[in-house]
mmCIF file of C-alpha atoms and ligand atoms in Angstrom:
data_model
loop_
_atom_site.group_PDB
_atom_site.id
_atom_site.type_symbol
_atom_site.label_atom_id
_atom_site.label_comp_id
_atom_site.label_asym_id
_atom_site.label_seq_id
_atom_site.Cartn_x
_atom_site.Cartn_y
_atom_site.Cartn_z
ATOM 1 C CA MET A 223 -39.723 -18.890 -12.535
ATOM 2 C CA ASN A 224 -38.719 -21.056 -9.585
ATOM 3 C CA LYS A 225 -39.205 -19.515 -6.192
ATOM 4 C CA VAL A 226 -36.101 -20.016 -4.066
ATOM 5 C CA THR A 227 -36.326 -20.627 -0.337
ATOM 6 C CA ILE A 228 -33.274 -20.108 1.853
ATOM 7 C CA MET A 229 -33.402 -22.821 4.513
ATOM 8 C CA ARG A 230 -30.773 -21.325 6.792
ATOM 9 C CA GLN A 231 -30.274 -17.613 6.478
ATOM 10 C CA PRO A 232 -26.575 -16.831 7.080
ATOM 11 C CA ALA A 233 -26.198 -14.446 9.979
ATOM 12 C CA LYS A 234 -23.755 -12.154 8.232
ATOM 13 C CA VAL A 235 -25.695 -11.574 5.015
ATOM 14 C CA GLN A 236 -26.814 -7.967 4.979
ATOM 15 C CA PRO A 237 -29.961 -6.698 3.343
ATOM 16 C CA GLU A 238 -29.417 -4.593 0.257
ATOM 17 C CA GLN A 239 -29.037 -0.948 1.141
ATOM 18 C CA ALA A 240 -32.265 0.818 0.291
ATOM 19 C CA PRO A 241 -32.010 3.698 -2.142
ATOM 20 C CA GLY A 242 -32.153 7.044 -0.465
ATOM 21 C CA THR A 243 -30.380 5.817 2.668
ATOM 22 C CA ARG A 244 -26.917 6.499 1.269
ATOM 23 C CA GLU A 245 -24.646 9.030 2.900
ATOM 24 C CA GLN A 246 -24.173 10.913 -0.332
ATOM 25 C CA PRO A 247 -27.339 11.946 -2.133
ATOM 26 C CA VAL A 248 -27.486 10.456 -5.626
ATOM 27 C CA ALA A 249 -28.220 12.677 -8.587
ATOM 28 C CA GLY A 250 -31.868 13.264 -9.450
ATOM 29 C CA HIS A 251 -33.667 11.041 -11.996
ATOM 30 C CA ILE A 252 -31.633 7.969 -11.023
ATOM 31 C CA ALA A 253 -33.661 5.103 -9.620
ATOM 32 C CA TRP A 254 -32.237 2.044 -7.836
ATOM 33 C CA GLN A 255 -32.733 -1.140 -9.882
ATOM 34 C CA GLU A 256 -33.353 -4.355 -7.951
ATOM 35 C CA GLY A 257 -31.699 -7.526 -9.228
ATOM 36 C CA LYS A 258 -33.212 -11.010 -9.035
ATOM 37 C CA VAL A 259 -30.292 -12.693 -7.252
ATOM 38 C CA ASP A 260 -29.692 -11.886 -3.617
ATOM 39 C CA ALA A 261 -26.697 -12.123 -1.294
ATOM 40 C CA ALA A 262 -27.848 -15.400 0.253
ATOM 41 C CA GLN A 263 -28.047 -17.086 -3.156
ATOM 42 C CA ARG A 264 -24.533 -15.909 -3.999
ATOM 43 C CA ALA A 265 -23.319 -17.195 -0.617
ATOM 44 C CA TRP A 266 -24.852 -20.573 -1.398
ATOM 45 C CA LEU A 267 -23.271 -20.621 -4.860
ATOM 46 C CA LEU A 268 -19.771 -19.780 -3.622
ATOM 47 C CA GLY A 269 -19.907 -21.573 -0.254
ATOM 48 C CA GLN A 270 -18.728 -18.527 1.654
ATOM 49 C CA LEU A 271 -19.904 -15.231 3.024
ATOM 50 C CA PRO A 272 -18.353 -12.056 1.631
ATOM 51 C CA ALA A 273 -15.983 -9.936 3.689
ATOM 52 C CA THR A 274 -13.366 -7.257 3.176
ATOM 53 C CA VAL A 275 -10.053 -7.668 4.964
ATOM 54 C CA TRP A 276 -8.902 -4.050 5.128
ATOM 55 C CA LEU A 277 -5.119 -3.991 5.628
ATOM 56 C CA THR A 278 -3.686 -0.662 6.776
ATOM 57 C CA GLY A 279 -0.136 0.283 7.717
ATOM 58 C CA LEU A 280 2.975 2.149 6.700
ATOM 59 C CA SER A 281 4.822 1.574 3.450
ATOM 60 C CA GLY A 282 6.921 -1.542 4.022
ATOM 61 C CA SER A 283 4.745 -2.831 6.883
ATOM 62 C CA GLY A 284 3.902 -5.968 4.869
ATOM 63 C CA LYS A 285 0.486 -5.155 3.338
ATOM 64 C CA SER A 286 1.174 -6.474 -0.182
ATOM 65 C CA SER A 287 3.114 -9.539 1.000
ATOM 66 C CA ILE A 288 0.332 -10.531 3.389
ATOM 67 C CA ALA A 289 -2.494 -9.662 0.972
ATOM 68 C CA PHE A 290 -1.157 -11.832 -1.859
ATOM 69 C CA GLU A 291 -0.254 -14.748 0.421
ATOM 70 C CA LEU A 292 -3.692 -14.602 2.054
ATOM 71 C CA GLU A 293 -5.311 -14.589 -1.400
ATOM 72 C CA ARG A 294 -3.169 -17.577 -2.429
ATOM 73 C CA ARG A 295 -4.135 -19.545 0.691
ATOM 74 C CA LEU A 296 -7.847 -18.734 0.289
ATOM 75 C CA VAL A 297 -7.928 -19.708 -3.386
ATOM 76 C CA ALA A 298 -5.944 -22.890 -2.651
ATOM 77 C CA ALA A 299 -8.657 -23.769 -0.137
ATOM 78 C CA GLY A 300 -11.359 -23.261 -2.781
ATOM 79 C CA HIS A 301 -12.514 -19.747 -1.926
ATOM 80 C CA ALA A 302 -13.199 -16.837 -4.260
ATOM 81 C CA ALA A 303 -10.879 -14.052 -3.114
ATOM 82 C CA TYR A 304 -9.377 -10.984 -4.760
ATOM 83 C CA VAL A 305 -6.665 -8.491 -3.778
ATOM 84 C CA MET A 306 -6.964 -4.769 -4.445
ATOM 85 C CA ASP A 307 -3.420 -3.467 -3.993
ATOM 86 C CA GLY A 308 -2.357 0.166 -3.621
ATOM 87 C CA ASP A 309 0.319 0.279 -6.290
ATOM 88 C CA ASN A 310 -1.851 -1.644 -8.776
ATOM 89 C CA VAL A 311 -4.971 0.455 -8.248
ATOM 90 C CA ARG A 312 -2.903 3.595 -8.730
ATOM 91 C CA HIS A 313 -1.979 2.273 -12.211
ATOM 92 C CA GLY A 314 -5.646 2.361 -13.262
ATOM 93 C CA LEU A 315 -8.692 3.250 -11.180
ATOM 94 C CA SER A 316 -6.804 5.951 -9.241
ATOM 95 C CA ARG A 317 -4.155 6.895 -11.795
ATOM 96 C CA ASP A 318 -5.319 10.535 -11.655
ATOM 97 C CA LEU A 319 -4.715 10.807 -7.891
ATOM 98 C CA GLY A 320 -1.674 11.872 -5.877
ATOM 99 C CA PHE A 321 -0.976 11.822 -2.157
ATOM 100 C CA SER A 322 -2.628 14.973 -0.804
ATOM 101 C CA PRO A 323 -5.191 14.303 1.965
ATOM 102 C CA GLN A 324 -7.983 15.044 -0.555
ATOM 103 C CA ASP A 325 -6.597 12.626 -3.148
ATOM 104 C CA ARG A 326 -6.065 9.892 -0.558
ATOM 105 C CA ASN A 327 -9.675 10.397 0.582
ATOM 106 C CA GLU A 328 -10.939 9.987 -2.988
ATOM 107 C CA ASN A 329 -8.679 6.966 -3.483
ATOM 108 C CA ILE A 330 -10.121 5.246 -0.411
ATOM 109 C CA ARG A 331 -13.694 6.153 -1.388
ATOM 110 C CA ARG A 332 -13.262 4.546 -4.825
ATOM 111 C CA ILE A 333 -11.626 1.453 -3.369
ATOM 112 C CA ALA A 334 -14.348 1.049 -0.755
ATOM 113 C CA GLU A 335 -17.072 1.337 -3.404
ATOM 114 C CA VAL A 336 -15.348 -1.295 -5.567
ATOM 115 C CA ALA A 337 -14.781 -3.573 -2.563
ATOM 116 C CA LYS A 338 -18.480 -3.256 -1.774
ATOM 117 C CA LEU A 339 -19.417 -4.301 -5.323
ATOM 118 C CA PHE A 340 -17.041 -7.276 -5.158
ATOM 119 C CA ASN A 341 -18.559 -8.219 -1.796
ATOM 120 C CA GLU A 342 -22.024 -7.989 -3.319
ATOM 121 C CA ALA A 343 -20.784 -10.374 -6.015
ATOM 122 C CA GLY A 344 -19.864 -12.753 -3.166
ATOM 123 C CA LEU A 345 -16.075 -12.391 -3.139
ATOM 124 C CA ILE A 346 -13.748 -12.122 -0.187
ATOM 125 C CA VAL A 347 -11.824 -8.918 -0.845
ATOM 126 C CA ILE A 348 -8.402 -8.094 0.564
ATOM 127 C CA THR A 349 -7.452 -4.425 0.321
ATOM 128 C CA SER A 350 -3.857 -3.336 0.681
ATOM 129 C CA PHE A 351 -3.657 0.445 1.054
ATOM 130 C CA ILE A 352 -1.820 2.679 3.500
ATOM 131 C CA SER A 353 -5.191 4.364 4.201
ATOM 132 C CA PRO A 354 -3.549 6.611 6.793
ATOM 133 C CA TYR A 355 -6.553 8.663 7.898
ATOM 134 C CA ARG A 356 -9.001 7.345 10.502
ATOM 135 C CA GLN A 357 -11.835 9.307 8.930
ATOM 136 C CA ASP A 358 -11.218 7.702 5.531
ATOM 137 C CA ARG A 359 -11.147 4.187 7.017
ATOM 138 C CA ASP A 360 -14.388 4.962 8.851
ATOM 139 C CA MET A 361 -15.873 6.039 5.518
ATOM 140 C CA ALA A 362 -14.744 2.722 4.005
ATOM 141 C CA ARG A 363 -16.305 0.833 6.924
ATOM 142 C CA GLN A 364 -19.574 2.658 6.352
ATOM 143 C CA ILE A 365 -19.583 2.029 2.587
ATOM 144 C CA ILE A 366 -18.675 -1.665 2.893
ATOM 145 C CA GLY A 367 -20.758 -2.358 6.008
ATOM 146 C CA GLU A 368 -19.639 -2.955 9.591
ATOM 147 C CA GLU A 369 -20.361 -6.707 9.468
ATOM 148 C CA ARG A 370 -18.135 -7.279 6.451
ATOM 149 C CA PHE A 371 -15.293 -4.918 7.321
ATOM 150 C CA ILE A 372 -12.279 -6.529 9.035
ATOM 151 C CA GLU A 373 -9.853 -3.732 9.807
ATOM 152 C CA THR A 374 -6.364 -5.193 10.155
ATOM 153 C CA HIS A 375 -3.586 -2.911 11.330
ATOM 154 C CA LEU A 376 -0.049 -3.927 10.392
ATOM 155 C CA CYS A 377 1.601 -2.022 13.225
ATOM 156 C CA THR A 378 5.196 -2.610 12.117
ATOM 157 C CA SER A 379 7.287 0.307 13.379
ATOM 158 C CA LEU A 380 8.528 3.071 11.106
ATOM 159 C CA ALA A 381 12.124 2.118 11.967
ATOM 160 C CA VAL A 382 11.612 -1.456 10.739
ATOM 161 C CA CYS A 383 9.704 -0.320 7.625
ATOM 162 C CA GLU A 384 12.475 2.115 6.752
ATOM 163 C CA GLN A 385 15.117 -0.519 7.326
ATOM 164 C CA ARG A 386 13.269 -2.908 4.979
ATOM 165 C CA ASP A 387 12.636 -0.200 2.370
ATOM 166 C CA PRO A 388 11.609 -2.829 -0.245
ATOM 167 C CA LYS A 389 11.118 -0.244 -3.014
ATOM 168 C CA GLY A 390 13.838 2.208 -2.026
ATOM 169 C CA LEU A 391 11.176 4.849 -1.316
ATOM 170 C CA TYR A 392 12.387 5.842 2.171
ATOM 171 C CA ARG A 393 15.832 6.472 0.725
ATOM 172 C CA LYS A 394 14.276 8.783 -1.858
ATOM 173 C CA VAL A 395 12.221 10.530 0.836
ATOM 174 C CA ARG A 396 15.332 11.184 2.907
ATOM 175 C CA SER A 397 17.040 12.657 -0.158
ATOM 176 C CA GLY A 398 14.035 14.954 -0.705
ATOM 177 C CA ALA A 399 12.908 13.332 -3.959
ATOM 178 C CA ILE A 400 9.470 12.327 -2.540
ATOM 179 C CA THR A 401 7.232 14.632 -0.502
ATOM 180 C CA GLU A 402 4.109 13.983 1.618
ATOM 181 C CA PHE A 403 5.399 10.516 2.468
ATOM 182 C CA THR A 404 3.364 8.687 5.104
ATOM 183 C CA GLY A 405 5.122 8.329 8.455
ATOM 184 C CA ILE A 406 7.737 10.979 7.616
ATOM 185 C CA SER A 407 6.230 14.060 6.022
ATOM 186 C CA ALA A 408 2.550 13.015 6.112
ATOM 187 C CA PRO A 409 0.613 11.539 9.058
ATOM 188 C CA TYR A 410 -0.377 7.960 9.807
ATOM 189 C CA GLU A 411 -3.297 7.678 12.222
ATOM 190 C CA ALA A 412 -3.272 4.188 13.762
ATOM 191 C CA PRO A 413 -6.641 2.447 14.205
ATOM 192 C CA LEU A 414 -7.925 2.697 17.795
ATOM 193 C CA GLU A 415 -9.836 -0.605 17.856
ATOM 194 C CA PRO A 416 -8.916 -2.720 14.831
ATOM 195 C CA ALA A 417 -10.335 -6.223 14.487
ATOM 196 C CA LEU A 418 -6.741 -7.433 14.266
ATOM 197 C CA ARG A 419 -3.354 -5.916 15.000
ATOM 198 C CA ILE A 420 -0.259 -7.637 13.608
ATOM 199 C CA ASP A 421 3.367 -6.644 14.099
ATOM 200 C CA THR A 422 5.222 -8.242 11.209
ATOM 201 C CA GLU A 423 8.473 -7.880 13.103
ATOM 202 C CA GLN A 424 7.103 -10.382 15.626
ATOM 203 C CA SER A 425 4.922 -12.549 13.332
ATOM 204 C CA SER A 426 6.215 -14.326 10.255
ATOM 205 C CA LEU A 427 4.307 -14.035 6.977
ATOM 206 C CA ALA A 428 2.697 -17.440 7.555
ATOM 207 C CA GLN A 429 1.735 -16.591 11.152
ATOM 208 C CA SER A 430 0.226 -13.279 10.043
ATOM 209 C CA VAL A 431 -1.865 -14.976 7.356
ATOM 210 C CA ASP A 432 -2.948 -17.682 9.831
ATOM 211 C CA ALA A 433 -4.196 -14.987 12.220
ATOM 212 C CA ILE A 434 -6.328 -13.387 9.495
ATOM 213 C CA LEU A 435 -7.653 -16.770 8.323
ATOM 214 C CA HIS A 436 -8.652 -17.510 11.910
ATOM 215 C CA ARG A 437 -10.569 -14.224 12.070
ATOM 216 C CA LEU A 438 -12.246 -15.108 8.744
ATOM 217 C CA GLN A 439 -13.490 -18.490 9.940
ATOM 218 C CA ASP A 440 -17.130 -17.403 10.314
ATOM 219 C CA PHE A 441 -17.161 -16.304 6.682
ATOM 220 C CA LEU A 442 -15.571 -19.476 5.330
ATOM 221 C CA GLY A 443 -17.832 -21.953 7.102
ATOM 222 C CA SER A 444 -20.543 -24.045 5.517
ATOM 223 C CA ALA A 445 -22.769 -22.196 3.097
ATOM 224 C CA PRO A 446 -26.496 -21.889 3.683
ATOM 225 C CA THR A 447 -28.567 -24.574 1.994
ATOM 226 C CA MET A 448 -31.050 -23.556 -0.624
ATOM 227 C CA GLN A 449 -34.057 -25.438 -1.917
ATOM 228 C CA ALA A 450 -35.938 -24.752 -5.088
ATOM 229 C CA VAL A 451 -39.709 -25.158 -4.664
HETATM 230 N N1 PPS B 237 4.032 10.213 -0.822
HETATM 231 C C1 PPS B 237 3.731 8.918 -0.700
HETATM 232 N N2 PPS B 237 3.185 8.452 0.458
HETATM 233 C C2 PPS B 237 2.868 7.134 0.558
HETATM 234 N N3 PPS B 237 3.056 6.202 -0.434
HETATM 235 C C3 PPS B 237 3.586 6.639 -1.602
HETATM 236 C C4 PPS B 237 3.944 7.995 -1.782
HETATM 237 N N4 PPS B 237 4.455 8.131 -3.045
HETATM 238 C C5 PPS B 237 4.405 6.922 -3.619
HETATM 239 N N5 PPS B 237 3.895 6.011 -2.760
HETATM 240 C C6 PPS B 237 3.628 4.605 -3.129
HETATM 241 O O1 PPS B 237 2.208 4.496 -3.195
HETATM 242 C C7 PPS B 237 1.753 3.433 -2.375
HETATM 243 C C8 PPS B 237 0.633 3.910 -1.440
HETATM 244 O O2 PPS B 237 -0.546 4.078 -2.142
HETATM 245 P P1 PPS B 237 -1.922 3.914 -1.375
HETATM 246 O O3 PPS B 237 -2.981 4.001 -2.433
HETATM 247 O O4 PPS B 237 -1.893 2.699 -0.535
HETATM 248 O O5 PPS B 237 -1.946 5.215 -0.444
HETATM 249 S S1 PPS B 237 -3.197 5.842 0.320
HETATM 250 O O6 PPS B 237 -3.948 4.729 0.946
HETATM 251 O O7 PPS B 237 -4.031 6.555 -0.661
HETATM 252 O O8 PPS B 237 -2.620 6.754 1.319
HETATM 253 C C9 PPS B 237 2.893 2.991 -1.510
HETATM 254 O O9 PPS B 237 2.824 1.587 -1.521
HETATM 255 P P2 PPS B 237 3.268 0.672 -0.273
HETATM 256 O O10 PPS B 237 4.764 0.889 -0.160
HETATM 257 O O11 PPS B 237 2.905 -0.704 -0.713
HETATM 258 O O12 PPS B 237 2.516 1.119 0.944
HETATM 259 C C10 PPS B 237 4.142 3.562 -2.207
HETATM 260 O O13 PPS B 237 4.714 2.571 -2.994
HETATM 261 N N1 ADP B 238 6.414 -11.023 8.683
HETATM 262 C C1 ADP B 238 6.422 -10.357 7.520
HETATM 263 N N2 ADP B 238 5.271 -10.109 6.894
HETATM 264 C C2 ADP B 238 5.293 -9.397 5.719
HETATM 265 N N3 ADP B 238 6.400 -8.924 5.131
HETATM 266 C C3 ADP B 238 7.582 -9.170 5.735
HETATM 267 C C4 ADP B 238 7.644 -9.881 6.949
HETATM 268 N N4 ADP B 238 8.938 -9.959 7.334
HETATM 269 C C5 ADP B 238 9.659 -9.333 6.395
HETATM 270 N N5 ADP B 238 8.857 -8.855 5.412
HETATM 271 C C6 ADP B 238 9.338 -8.115 4.222
HETATM 272 O O1 ADP B 238 8.930 -6.752 4.354
HETATM 273 C C7 ADP B 238 8.655 -6.201 3.084
HETATM 274 C C8 ADP B 238 7.220 -5.679 3.089
HETATM 275 O O2 ADP B 238 6.949 -5.104 1.845
HETATM 276 P P1 ADP B 238 5.478 -5.025 1.278
HETATM 277 O O3 ADP B 238 4.736 -6.302 1.477
HETATM 278 O O4 ADP B 238 5.590 -4.471 -0.108
HETATM 279 O O5 ADP B 238 4.831 -3.937 2.285
HETATM 280 P P2 ADP B 238 3.784 -2.783 1.964
HETATM 281 O O6 ADP B 238 2.834 -3.325 0.943
HETATM 282 O O7 ADP B 238 3.137 -2.533 3.291
HETATM 283 O O8 ADP B 238 4.566 -1.609 1.472
HETATM 284 C C9 ADP B 238 8.831 -7.307 2.058
HETATM 285 O O9 ADP B 238 10.133 -7.187 1.504
HETATM 286 C C10 ADP B 238 8.731 -8.586 2.909
HETATM 287 O O10 ADP B 238 9.476 -9.652 2.372
#
């Protein structure tokens, strides 16, 4: 088999997490299996470094609109990107979960683990979840890895979100048809030091996406070169 030498190791590529160093202990009799392709080779193949743009904000703050436009712009520029969106994930992966703090925690844990796998496959992942609890976002950061985690707070005010009410949910909340609704009858804990903070009342969709693309520049630059010897 050819031995592969990475000529320029990309700064952001993280070593694989060693088994046994995980936060949660894995069940006994399960051994970590090493693959034969590493993160640097995938980066070379795709011409990008993986990252997760973690959008967080109230319902109606613009998460889905920004996520799908960012994905469109990235793919149009030749990048491998994928959106994980709250409503869509709750149709499948998290269809058994509701909106209690415990269920939201499990939802975010699952999403973070999937985002990590997609990052390991080399993709740029855009997640679009309210993710209202600081502790849950910190868990996601830990699972995905600090270097790859770009926390982006859409800080659009509750008043503006409620005025937009794109799905008519706030109206239903006010009539009592929906309980535990973030921002009204359930908390939203704003990030203290996000990588990016965007108020979609002040920034247009295009300006918001431009700001995230700017922050992603280091990941989209030239890929490391690889030489087979
Ligand atoms: N009680 C309650 N609170 C908040 N949101 C609710 C609720 N019930 C339904 N919805 C709809 O579910 C979407 C949020 O799901 P998420 O997976 O992003 O939520 S969380 O991150 O687990 O808190 C959310 O999507 P967005 O409006 O895009 O934010 C709503 O459409
Ligand atoms: N600058 C903006 N960025 C994103 N969405 C905006 C902006 N200005 C107005 N909107 C509108 O606000 C609504 C946001 O809804 P959505 O993207 O579904 O938010 P969320 O996913 O956070 O619930 C959409 O109807 C969108 O057209």
